[in-house]
Amino acid sequence: MYNKGKNILFTALVVLTACLPHRLFAQIPGDTLGKLRIESSEVGEAFMESGREKRKLSGTVRLRQDSTLIFCDTAILDLDDALLIGNVVIEQGDSLRIFGDSARYFGATNRSDLYGETALENGRQKLFTRKMSYDLERKIAEYHEGARMTDGQTQLKSRHGYYFVKEDQIYFKEDVVVTDPEFTVRTDTMGFQTKTRTVQFLAPTLITQIGTKIYCEGGYYDTENDYAEFNLNPQYERAGQRGRAQKMRYIGASKEYILEDSAYVEEPAEQRVTKADLIRYNTEKETAVLVGNAYYRDSTQEVEGAEIRYFSREKRFQLAGRGRVSDPPNIIEADSLDFNEELGGGLAVGNVYWRDTAADFSILAWRMDYNKQSEYLNAFGAADAATGRPLMKILVEKDTLYMSADTLTAFKPDSTADSRVLLAHLDVRIFKSNLQASCDSLRFSTADSIFWFYPLQNKPIIWSDTSQFSADTIRMAMRDGKVDRIWLRENSLVINSPDEQFYNQIKGRNNTIFFVDNAVDQMLVEGNAQAVYYALDDDQAYIGVNETACSEMRLFFGDNKVNSIRFYGQPDGKFTPMKEADNNSIRLEGFFWETERRPRRLEDILLKNR
């Protein structure tokens, strides 16, 4: 009977044990199942399913795989895999934490899929999504159902994402939108370097700021240092301005935009175009620098140079290196140009070339001060040397007339006038192939095309071929690009000498010389008129000298010699044969034959104190 009872009790215990689905066990720290090590839990259960033992941990579950810690409310462990339920947290290192409502862990691939309100935190970056996969060994997280990332005040959204924790690199794809108090970014693919906090533009990207849009297809933005580079077809629009280049940069520390290689900016409403190898614009100082093949154009002017600087607040241009400003009808070139649009004043230095295309005359100088509004200019110094003299050129009779002085000044007599007045001061010299002149100061007006020659220490003189014209004051009028007449006022004296041995002389208070086709046609002498002229026979040999005095006389010329003379007011005269004439003493009062002051070539008018 004892044995039978013993067997019945054993059978009952076996049946009871078989009917229980679970068994409780004591939690042993360091216990392992597959690749996961159990560090702690409040309750542990074991049960059989599909022929193998599984474990269920509940209450503050803590698991470890190498250096990775896993926390959750409940964990069901199945060999190398696990189902994690409630307040799932995965920690790696000091800064990386991943959260989820639930998760699956796959030991064979060392990967975890997290579900529900899922988040990844790494330092100041926080990523939120509904589903995330994380490779614990390679430390790579990815999502494909949309996510939102925050980094301080910056937020980012995208459809897909890949977070390479080891490399501190995140890639965002499809419908990527970045919002920040300073800007908004829209693109299809973008990278983010978490350690340096650098945004990488990897596809066509539109960046919008207040009043500004930037487009590029490649580049990066260093958010920590507020520095950006845009390449692959970068373009921008701001305040009616459009720009493009091969490469664009933004330097937040200095508030500068830089356009490099084929830089181009246009403002259609203002009819402005700016081009250069490099354009640098400082938004804080409102300054622009154009370097290399620099070009600027607006509705009134063109500016070209090796380097152009523009100061918006002062509306001031500064050209370094050879530059050119075209402001029709005026053109100016120089090695250095500085111009203030608001004040209308400018300074040009070094090999200065200025031209008035309407009046068709130009000035070359070392330095030129000018004012756009009054069209005033003051030039001094030779174009190629600071110690020389400025030079004016004007087209006369299809030939160039050159004029030089210590200082050349030009201006418009009033704002409505089309004409211009030119003043030359001190040691004025004029050279033309068939006409030369010298005086102390000069005035020329394009309104009437009249040159006024004034004395200071020396009488003004004009030379034409073998003739010399002098007086206290001289006027010379041009018509159709030719000399029309010359007025000699007070103490006029005309001397002609083909051989510089015998001198034909005409003297009077005033003298008016009339030209036809650049040759003297008539001469009217008024007031104490006197004449000394040598007579020639048919063989052009001297036969004697005529001396005549009267109140007025008119001389008629042909082939550059006197054909006839009319005398008015009881002329008094005599004829002396050549054999009896004392040619050295036949000189009218005030006679002088000037050879030192006469320019014989262009170089003679440029040399200072020759």
PDB file of C-alpha atoms in Angstrom, residues 322 332-337 348-354 363-368 383:
ATOM      1  CA  ARG A 322      43.797 100.317 -64.360  1.00  0.00           C
ATOM      2  CA  ILE A 332      37.823 108.492 -68.028  1.00  0.00           C
ATOM      3  CA  GLU A 333      40.571 105.916 -67.536  1.00  0.00           C
ATOM      4  CA  ALA A 334      43.261 105.831 -64.837  1.00  0.00           C
ATOM      5  CA  ASP A 335      45.454 103.556 -62.743  1.00  0.00           C
ATOM      6  CA  SER A 336      43.390 104.567 -59.716  1.00  0.00           C
ATOM      7  CA  LEU A 337      39.894 106.092 -59.625  1.00  0.00           C
ATOM      8  CA  ALA A 348      41.786 109.914 -60.913  1.00  0.00           C
ATOM      9  CA  VAL A 349      45.514 109.211 -60.489  1.00  0.00           C
ATOM     10  CA  GLY A 350      48.098 107.612 -62.757  1.00  0.00           C
ATOM     11  CA  ASN A 351      48.144 107.711 -66.555  1.00  0.00           C
ATOM     12  CA  VAL A 352      44.766 109.464 -66.640  1.00  0.00           C
ATOM     13  CA  TYR A 353      42.876 109.591 -69.928  1.00  0.00           C
ATOM     14  CA  TRP A 354      39.675 111.675 -70.158  1.00  0.00           C
ATOM     15  CA  ILE A 363      43.020 115.179 -71.838  1.00  0.00           C
ATOM     16  CA  LEU A 364      45.921 113.036 -70.656  1.00  0.00           C
ATOM     17  CA  ALA A 365      47.361 113.716 -67.201  1.00  0.00           C
ATOM     18  CA  TRP A 366      48.919 112.222 -64.094  1.00  0.00           C
ATOM     19  CA  ARG A 367      46.146 113.392 -61.777  1.00  0.00           C
ATOM     20  CA  MET A 368      42.634 114.679 -62.385  1.00  0.00           C
ATOM     21  CA  ALA A 383      50.127 110.981 -68.019  1.00  0.00           C
TER      22      ALA A 383
END
